[in-house]
Short mmCIF file of C-alpha atoms and ligand atoms in Angstrom, two decimals:
data_model
loop_
_atom_site.label_atom_id
_atom_site.label_comp_id
_atom_site.label_asym_id
_atom_site.label_seq_id
_atom_site.Cartn_x
_atom_site.Cartn_y
_atom_site.Cartn_z
CA UNK A 1 -25.19 6.61 1.34
CA UNK A 2 -26.34 3.39 2.96
CA UNK A 3 -25.59 2.48 6.57
CA UNK A 4 -22.47 0.38 7.02
CA UNK A 5 -24.53 -2.50 8.52
CA UNK A 6 -26.02 -3.12 5.08
CA UNK A 7 -22.56 -4.03 3.82
CA UNK A 8 -22.24 -6.56 6.65
CA UNK A 9 -25.73 -8.01 6.35
CA UNK A 10 -25.49 -11.74 7.05
CA UNK A 11 -28.31 -12.76 4.69
CA UNK A 12 -26.82 -10.77 1.86
CA UNK A 13 -23.38 -12.25 2.57
CA UNK A 14 -24.86 -15.77 2.51
CA UNK A 15 -26.73 -15.09 -0.74
CA UNK A 16 -23.63 -13.70 -2.42
CA UNK A 17 -21.57 -16.66 -1.22
CA UNK A 18 -24.18 -19.09 -2.65
CA UNK A 19 -24.33 -17.16 -5.90
CA UNK A 20 -20.56 -17.24 -6.31
CA UNK A 21 -20.49 -21.00 -5.63
CA UNK A 22 -23.24 -21.53 -8.22
CA UNK A 23 -21.50 -19.66 -11.05
CA UNK A 24 -17.88 -20.66 -10.36
CA UNK A 25 -17.28 -23.50 -12.78
CA UNK A 26 -13.61 -22.80 -13.58
CA UNK A 27 -10.44 -22.25 -11.56
CA UNK A 28 -9.87 -18.61 -10.61
CA UNK A 29 -6.96 -16.74 -9.06
CA UNK A 30 -7.68 -13.17 -8.04
CA UNK A 31 -5.18 -10.79 -6.46
CA UNK A 32 -6.24 -8.18 -3.95
CA UNK A 33 -3.79 -5.38 -4.57
CA UNK A 34 -4.52 -3.29 -1.50
CA UNK A 35 -3.30 -4.13 2.00
CA UNK A 36 -6.59 -2.81 3.33
CA UNK A 37 -8.35 -5.51 1.32
CA UNK A 38 -5.97 -8.20 2.61
CA UNK A 39 -6.83 -7.21 6.17
CA UNK A 40 -10.59 -7.04 5.45
CA UNK A 41 -10.68 -10.34 3.53
CA UNK A 42 -9.21 -12.30 6.43
CA UNK A 43 -10.88 -10.33 9.18
CA UNK A 44 -14.29 -11.14 7.67
CA UNK A 45 -13.37 -14.75 6.81
CA UNK A 46 -14.05 -14.26 3.10
CA UNK A 47 -12.00 -17.31 1.97
CA UNK A 48 -14.30 -19.57 4.02
CA UNK A 49 -17.27 -18.26 2.01
CA UNK A 50 -15.75 -19.12 -1.35
CA UNK A 51 -15.56 -22.42 -3.23
CA UNK A 52 -12.16 -24.14 -3.36
CA UNK A 53 -11.64 -23.23 -6.98
CA UNK A 54 -11.36 -19.52 -6.14
CA UNK A 55 -7.96 -18.54 -4.79
CA UNK A 56 -7.29 -15.08 -3.37
CA UNK A 57 -3.70 -13.92 -3.17
CA UNK A 58 -2.23 -10.79 -1.64
CA UNK A 59 -0.37 -8.18 -3.64
CA UNK A 60 1.95 -5.21 -3.16
CA UNK A 61 -0.51 -2.70 -1.72
CA UNK A 62 0.66 -2.35 1.87
CA UNK A 63 2.71 0.88 1.82
CA UNK A 64 4.82 -0.01 4.84
CA UNK A 65 5.55 -3.50 3.48
CA UNK A 66 6.85 -2.34 0.10
CA UNK A 67 9.01 0.43 1.57
CA UNK A 68 12.52 -0.64 0.70
CA UNK A 69 15.32 -1.23 3.21
CA UNK A 70 17.39 1.53 1.59
CA UNK A 71 14.70 4.08 2.55
CA UNK A 72 14.61 2.88 6.16
CA UNK A 73 18.41 2.98 6.29
CA UNK A 74 18.44 6.55 4.95
CA UNK A 75 15.87 7.62 7.54
CA UNK A 76 17.98 5.99 10.28
CA UNK A 77 21.11 7.76 9.02
CA UNK A 78 19.34 11.13 9.10
CA UNK A 79 17.97 10.42 12.56
CA UNK A 80 21.52 10.07 13.91
CA UNK A 81 22.40 13.63 12.87
CA UNK A 82 22.27 16.16 15.71
CA UNK A 83 20.45 18.91 13.83
CA UNK A 84 17.70 16.71 12.39
CA UNK A 85 14.26 15.67 13.63
CA UNK A 86 12.71 12.76 11.72
CA UNK A 87 8.91 12.67 11.62
CA UNK A 88 7.11 9.54 10.52
CA UNK A 89 3.87 7.59 10.52
CA UNK A 90 3.98 5.15 13.44
CA UNK A 91 3.89 1.98 11.35
CA UNK A 92 7.26 2.69 9.81
CA UNK A 93 8.96 2.82 13.19
CA UNK A 94 9.22 -0.93 13.62
CA UNK A 95 10.19 -1.90 10.08
CA UNK A 96 13.63 -3.51 10.24
CA UNK A 97 16.30 -1.85 8.15
CA UNK A 98 19.87 -3.09 7.82
CA UNK A 99 20.82 -3.85 11.42
CA UNK A 100 18.48 -1.39 13.11
CA UNK A 101 15.06 0.24 12.98
CA UNK A 102 13.74 3.71 13.67
CA UNK A 103 12.23 2.34 16.88
CA UNK A 104 15.64 1.15 18.13
CA UNK A 105 17.27 4.45 17.17
CA UNK A 106 14.54 6.37 18.98
CA UNK A 107 15.11 4.26 22.09
CA UNK A 108 18.80 5.17 21.87
CA UNK A 109 17.99 8.87 21.82
CA UNK A 110 17.45 9.86 18.19
CA UNK A 111 14.85 12.61 17.78
CA UNK A 112 12.20 10.64 15.87
CA UNK A 113 8.59 11.74 16.28
CA UNK A 114 5.40 9.97 15.29
CA UNK A 115 2.92 12.10 13.35
CA UNK A 116 -0.45 11.36 11.81
CA UNK A 117 -0.22 13.83 8.94
CA UNK A 118 2.02 16.17 6.99
CA UNK A 119 0.61 19.30 8.70
CA UNK A 120 1.63 17.85 12.07
CA UNK A 121 5.19 17.50 10.78
CA UNK A 122 5.00 21.07 9.50
CA UNK A 123 3.98 22.28 12.97
CA UNK A 124 7.04 20.53 14.41
CA UNK A 125 9.22 22.32 11.85
CA UNK A 126 7.67 25.70 12.72
CA UNK A 127 8.35 25.25 16.43
CA UNK A 128 11.91 23.92 15.95
CA UNK A 129 13.44 26.47 13.62
CA UNK A 130 16.98 25.59 14.74
CA UNK A 131 16.52 22.01 13.42
CA UNK A 132 15.88 20.47 10.04
CA UNK A 133 12.65 18.45 10.09
CA UNK A 134 12.38 15.52 7.69
CA UNK A 135 9.00 13.96 6.99
CA UNK A 136 9.09 10.36 5.76
CA UNK A 137 6.55 10.29 2.94
CA UNK A 138 5.27 6.82 2.12
CA UNK A 139 2.09 5.52 0.54
CA UNK A 140 0.32 5.43 -2.78
CA UNK A 141 -1.93 7.72 -4.80
CA UNK A 142 -4.15 7.93 -1.73
CA UNK A 143 -1.66 9.76 0.48
CA UNK A 144 0.41 11.67 -2.08
CA UNK A 145 -2.21 14.43 -2.67
CA UNK A 146 -2.30 15.24 1.05
CA UNK A 147 1.49 15.48 1.19
CA UNK A 148 1.39 17.65 -1.94
CA UNK A 149 -0.93 20.07 -0.11
CA UNK A 150 1.48 20.10 2.83
CA UNK A 151 4.35 21.07 0.50
CA UNK A 152 2.20 23.93 -0.82
CA UNK A 153 1.55 25.02 2.76
CA UNK A 154 5.27 24.83 3.59
CA UNK A 155 6.00 27.10 0.65
CA UNK A 156 3.20 29.52 1.55
CA UNK A 157 4.36 29.71 5.16
CA UNK A 158 7.96 30.34 4.06
CA UNK A 159 9.13 27.48 6.29
CA UNK A 160 12.75 26.75 5.38
CA UNK A 161 13.51 23.79 7.64
CA UNK A 162 10.91 21.26 6.37
CA UNK A 163 12.05 18.47 4.06
CA UNK A 164 10.37 15.47 2.49
CA UNK A 165 12.06 12.12 2.07
CA UNK A 166 9.74 10.60 -0.49
CA UNK A 167 9.09 6.92 -1.05
CA UNK A 168 5.66 7.63 -2.53
CA UNK A 169 4.60 5.06 -5.07
CA UNK A 170 2.01 4.55 -7.77
CA UNK A 171 0.30 1.21 -8.30
CA UNK A 172 0.10 0.50 -12.06
CA UNK A 173 3.82 -0.22 -12.74
CA UNK A 174 3.98 -2.79 -9.92
CA UNK A 175 0.78 -4.44 -11.15
CA UNK A 176 2.34 -4.62 -14.59
CA UNK A 177 5.45 -6.33 -13.19
CA UNK A 178 3.24 -8.90 -11.48
CA UNK A 179 1.35 -9.57 -14.71
CA UNK A 180 4.54 -9.97 -16.73
CA UNK A 181 6.66 -11.90 -14.23
CA UNK A 182 4.40 -13.28 -11.53
CA UNK A 183 1.59 -15.73 -11.04
CA UNK A 184 -1.10 -16.23 -13.65
CA UNK A 185 -4.03 -14.08 -12.57
CA UNK A 186 -7.65 -14.06 -13.66
CA UNK A 187 -8.45 -10.72 -12.14
CA UNK A 188 -7.53 -7.92 -9.78
CA UNK A 189 -9.55 -6.79 -6.78
CA UNK A 190 -8.45 -3.21 -7.28
CA UNK A 191 -7.77 -0.68 -4.51
CA UNK A 192 -10.85 1.37 -3.71
CA UNK A 193 -9.06 4.20 -1.94
CA UNK A 194 -6.47 4.65 -4.71
CA UNK A 195 -9.24 4.63 -7.32
CA UNK A 196 -11.24 7.22 -5.35
CA UNK A 197 -8.37 9.59 -6.18
CA UNK A 198 -7.31 8.36 -9.62
CA UNK A 199 -10.66 7.22 -11.00
CA UNK A 200 -11.35 3.76 -12.39
CA UNK A 201 -10.06 4.60 -15.87
CA UNK A 202 -6.56 4.61 -14.40
CA UNK A 203 -6.76 0.79 -14.42
CA UNK A 204 -8.26 0.37 -17.91
CA UNK A 205 -4.92 -0.60 -19.45
CA UNK A 206 -4.93 -3.87 -17.47
CA UNK A 207 -7.95 -5.24 -19.29
CA UNK A 208 -7.24 -3.65 -22.68
CA UNK A 209 -3.52 -4.51 -22.79
CA UNK A 210 -3.37 -7.72 -20.74
CA UNK A 211 -6.91 -9.14 -20.89
CA UNK A 212 -7.19 -9.26 -17.11
CA UNK A 213 -10.30 -7.93 -15.41
CA UNK A 214 -10.30 -5.31 -12.66
CA UNK A 215 -13.04 -4.58 -10.17
CA UNK A 216 -12.61 -1.50 -8.00
CA UNK A 217 -13.77 -2.72 -4.62
CA UNK A 218 -14.92 -1.42 -1.25
CA UNK A 219 -13.80 -2.76 2.10
CA UNK A 220 -16.86 -4.40 3.61
CA UNK A 221 -17.70 -8.11 3.24
CA UNK A 222 -20.60 -7.45 0.86
CA UNK A 223 -18.32 -5.26 -1.27
CA UNK A 224 -15.63 -7.90 -1.48
CA UNK A 225 -17.99 -10.79 -2.26
CA UNK A 226 -19.85 -8.69 -4.81
CA UNK A 227 -16.58 -7.84 -6.57
CA UNK A 228 -15.54 -11.51 -6.62
CA UNK A 229 -18.90 -12.34 -8.20
CA UNK A 230 -18.27 -9.62 -10.81
CA UNK A 231 -14.79 -10.97 -11.55
CA UNK A 232 -16.07 -14.55 -11.86
CA UNK A 233 -18.65 -13.37 -14.38
CA UNK A 234 -15.99 -11.51 -16.34
CA UNK A 235 -13.86 -14.66 -16.55
CA UNK A 236 -16.84 -16.89 -17.42
CA UNK A 237 -17.88 -14.61 -20.25
CA UNK A 238 -14.29 -13.98 -21.42
CA UNK A 239 -14.90 -10.25 -21.19
CA UNK A 240 -12.24 -8.66 -18.99
CA UNK A 241 -12.90 -5.04 -18.22
CA UNK A 242 -12.58 -2.42 -15.50
CA UNK A 243 -15.70 -2.23 -13.39
CA UNK A 244 -16.58 -0.20 -10.33
CA UNK A 245 -18.13 -2.10 -7.43
CA UNK A 246 -17.26 0.67 -4.93
CA UNK A 247 -19.53 3.19 -6.63
CA UNK A 248 -20.27 5.06 -3.40
CA UNK A 249 -16.68 6.36 -3.42
CA UNK A 250 -15.26 5.89 -6.91
CA UNK A 251 -16.03 7.46 -10.28
CA UNK A 252 -14.46 6.96 -13.69
CA UNK A 253 -12.51 10.22 -13.50
CA UNK A 254 -11.71 10.30 -9.80
CA UNK A 255 -10.97 13.33 -7.65
CA UNK A 256 -9.58 15.92 -10.06
CA UNK A 257 -8.62 18.37 -7.31
CA UNK A 258 -6.51 15.73 -5.55
CA UNK A 259 -4.99 14.72 -8.89
CA UNK A 260 -4.09 18.35 -9.62
CA UNK A 261 -2.44 18.79 -6.24
CA UNK A 262 -0.42 15.63 -6.78
CA UNK A 263 0.63 16.63 -10.29
CA UNK A 264 1.48 20.20 -9.23
CA UNK A 265 4.07 18.92 -6.77
CA UNK A 266 5.25 15.48 -7.90
CA UNK A 267 6.59 13.90 -11.06
CA UNK A 268 7.16 10.18 -11.69
CA UNK A 269 10.55 8.67 -10.91
CA UNK A 270 12.05 5.22 -10.64
CA UNK A 271 11.49 3.74 -7.19
CA UNK A 272 12.68 0.74 -5.19
CA UNK A 273 10.06 -1.67 -3.85
CA UNK A 274 10.68 -4.46 -1.37
CA UNK A 275 10.52 -7.72 -3.27
CA UNK A 276 10.61 -6.06 -6.67
CA UNK A 277 13.76 -3.94 -6.74
CA UNK A 278 13.68 -0.84 -8.88
CA UNK A 279 10.54 -0.30 -10.98
CA UNK A 280 10.60 2.36 -13.67
CA UNK A 281 8.25 5.33 -13.16
CA UNK A 282 6.71 3.75 -10.07
CA UNK A 283 7.61 6.51 -7.62
CA UNK A 284 6.84 10.18 -7.06
CA UNK A 285 9.53 12.78 -6.47
CA UNK A 286 9.26 16.52 -5.97
CA UNK A 287 9.25 18.62 -9.12
CA UNK A 288 12.36 20.72 -9.78
CA UNK A 289 10.71 23.89 -8.48
CA UNK A 290 10.15 22.17 -5.12
CA UNK A 291 13.53 20.44 -4.87
CA UNK A 292 14.56 22.73 -2.02
CA UNK A 293 12.19 20.66 0.14
CA UNK A 294 13.69 17.36 -1.01
CA UNK A 295 15.78 15.83 1.82
CA UNK A 296 17.63 13.55 -0.57
CA UNK A 297 18.65 16.45 -2.83
CA UNK A 298 19.48 18.99 -0.15
CA UNK A 299 21.20 16.57 2.24
CA UNK A 300 22.48 13.74 0.03
CA UNK A 301 23.64 10.60 1.80
CA UNK A 302 24.59 7.11 0.69
CA UNK A 303 23.68 3.94 2.57
CA UNK A 304 24.98 0.39 2.24
CA UNK A 305 21.71 -1.44 2.67
CA UNK A 306 21.25 -5.19 2.77
CA UNK A 307 18.25 -7.09 1.49
CA UNK A 308 15.84 -8.80 3.93
CA UNK A 309 16.82 -11.59 6.33
CA UNK A 310 17.49 -14.52 3.98
CA UNK A 311 14.74 -16.61 5.57
CA UNK A 312 12.14 -13.85 5.22
CA UNK A 313 9.96 -14.33 2.13
CA UNK A 314 8.23 -10.93 2.29
CA UNK A 315 9.32 -10.21 -1.27
CA UNK A 316 7.67 -13.36 -2.63
CA UNK A 317 4.52 -12.66 -0.63
CA UNK A 318 4.30 -9.11 -2.01
CA UNK A 319 4.57 -10.49 -5.53
CA UNK A 320 1.81 -13.02 -4.89
CA UNK A 321 4.16 -15.98 -5.22
CA UNK A 322 3.93 -17.30 -1.65
CA UNK A 323 1.73 -17.05 1.43
CA UNK A 324 2.87 -16.28 5.00
CA UNK A 325 2.32 -19.94 5.96
CA UNK A 326 5.19 -20.86 3.63
CA UNK A 327 7.68 -18.84 5.70
CA UNK A 328 9.66 -20.93 8.20
CA UNK A 329 9.76 -17.97 10.61
CA UNK A 330 6.01 -17.26 10.55
CA UNK A 331 4.51 -17.24 14.04
CA UNK A 332 7.73 -18.64 15.53
CA UNK A 333 10.72 -16.31 15.26
CA UNK A 334 8.57 -13.69 13.52
CA UNK A 335 5.54 -12.35 15.39
CA UNK A 336 3.98 -8.87 15.51
CA UNK A 337 5.76 -8.06 18.79
CA UNK A 338 9.10 -9.02 17.24
CA UNK A 339 8.80 -8.70 13.46
CA UNK A 340 11.61 -10.03 11.31
CA UNK A 341 10.17 -8.53 8.13
CA UNK A 342 7.99 -5.60 7.12
CA UNK A 343 4.95 -7.76 6.28
CA UNK A 344 4.62 -8.64 9.98
CA UNK A 345 4.78 -4.99 11.08
CA UNK A 346 1.89 -3.26 9.40
CA UNK A 347 -1.75 -4.03 10.19
CA UNK A 348 -2.18 -4.20 6.40
CA UNK A 349 0.71 -6.63 5.97
CA UNK A 350 -0.16 -10.17 4.87
CA UNK A 351 1.93 -11.81 7.62
CA UNK A 352 0.44 -9.62 10.33
CA UNK A 353 -3.06 -10.33 9.01
CA UNK A 354 -2.49 -14.08 8.76
CA UNK A 355 -1.03 -14.07 12.26
CA UNK A 356 -4.16 -12.37 13.59
CA UNK A 357 -6.80 -14.40 11.75
CA UNK A 358 -5.28 -17.57 10.25
CA UNK A 359 -2.36 -18.59 12.44
CA UNK A 360 -3.79 -22.04 13.23
CA UNK A 361 -4.41 -23.22 9.69
FE1 SF4 B 401 9.11 -12.10 6.65
FE2 SF4 B 401 8.11 -12.61 9.05
FE3 SF4 B 401 6.52 -12.66 6.96
FE4 SF4 B 401 8.34 -14.55 7.29
S1 SF4 B 401 6.58 -14.20 8.61
S2 SF4 B 401 7.86 -13.46 5.41
S3 SF4 B 401 10.00 -13.39 8.25
S4 SF4 B 401 7.60 -10.88 7.76
#
């Protein structure tokens, strides 16, 4: 393993930038799927190191951003019930639902607790046996295995008051929707953390079925520039394929133990995504034998959710159709301290990232 400084080496960055400029003789549009990449790309000023004929656009890989209003509204509804404690990652707290947010409900007295992991939520359940504890499970293939292990631990401990409200998602179906209905892409900067779990072969169908290249990419500036160079070469040679740039963390087959844990506990289901609506087989729900831990099954509720504020273009941004600068509320009515939409809440959200690094453009 090399030291992280090597991936931020200024000479290497300059050389890669020059190399990319030298070989880029076409127009290229690449989508970074992962919110972590969106944040890194703008934090490190990657667009300023690229020629004008390379366009980077953000995709649907910020888990908080794609969490649908109906999920937030369900969590809020549960939080208003006297015998329920809602546990959640902190980012989700400020995402606006229909007319409220978990943060507002917490301020009004709802028992909503921030946790950093599933086991922390399990501890809360163990020490509050007179309450039902619901954990809000969001995220992609990266987080689902950890939650799967928590469910196994809940079962082993015989804890009967722990429930999961799952909005877990998997990436390929959303990428397929973007390919079929969205902007014309020349390549994907693919999520390194997801691929560390799934393996790179998980993305092979994108090049074999749709002739679009994928490079599994790390999160440092050298990683990102290197992957852009690899994608440019794929386009120039008309040979789209799935390649691994992030070889220090990703293999072809991925982490088989994590995959097993995920598959032991979850099965695919249809899932709602902000900006996309319902996507077939894009979510993960608990298998039948674990349904007793499923909040939605054991405590069914219905919510009348509304879509986003009509001026908020989060949905278009998540589909790669628009940038935050095209939103009339960006950096005026919508700022990180007072977010109108989910993309301004999360540190991986495109609007939050643009606000931090590109507000004056
Ligand atoms: Fe939505 Fe705010 Fe982003 Fe506009 S700036 S798209 S209102 S989150």
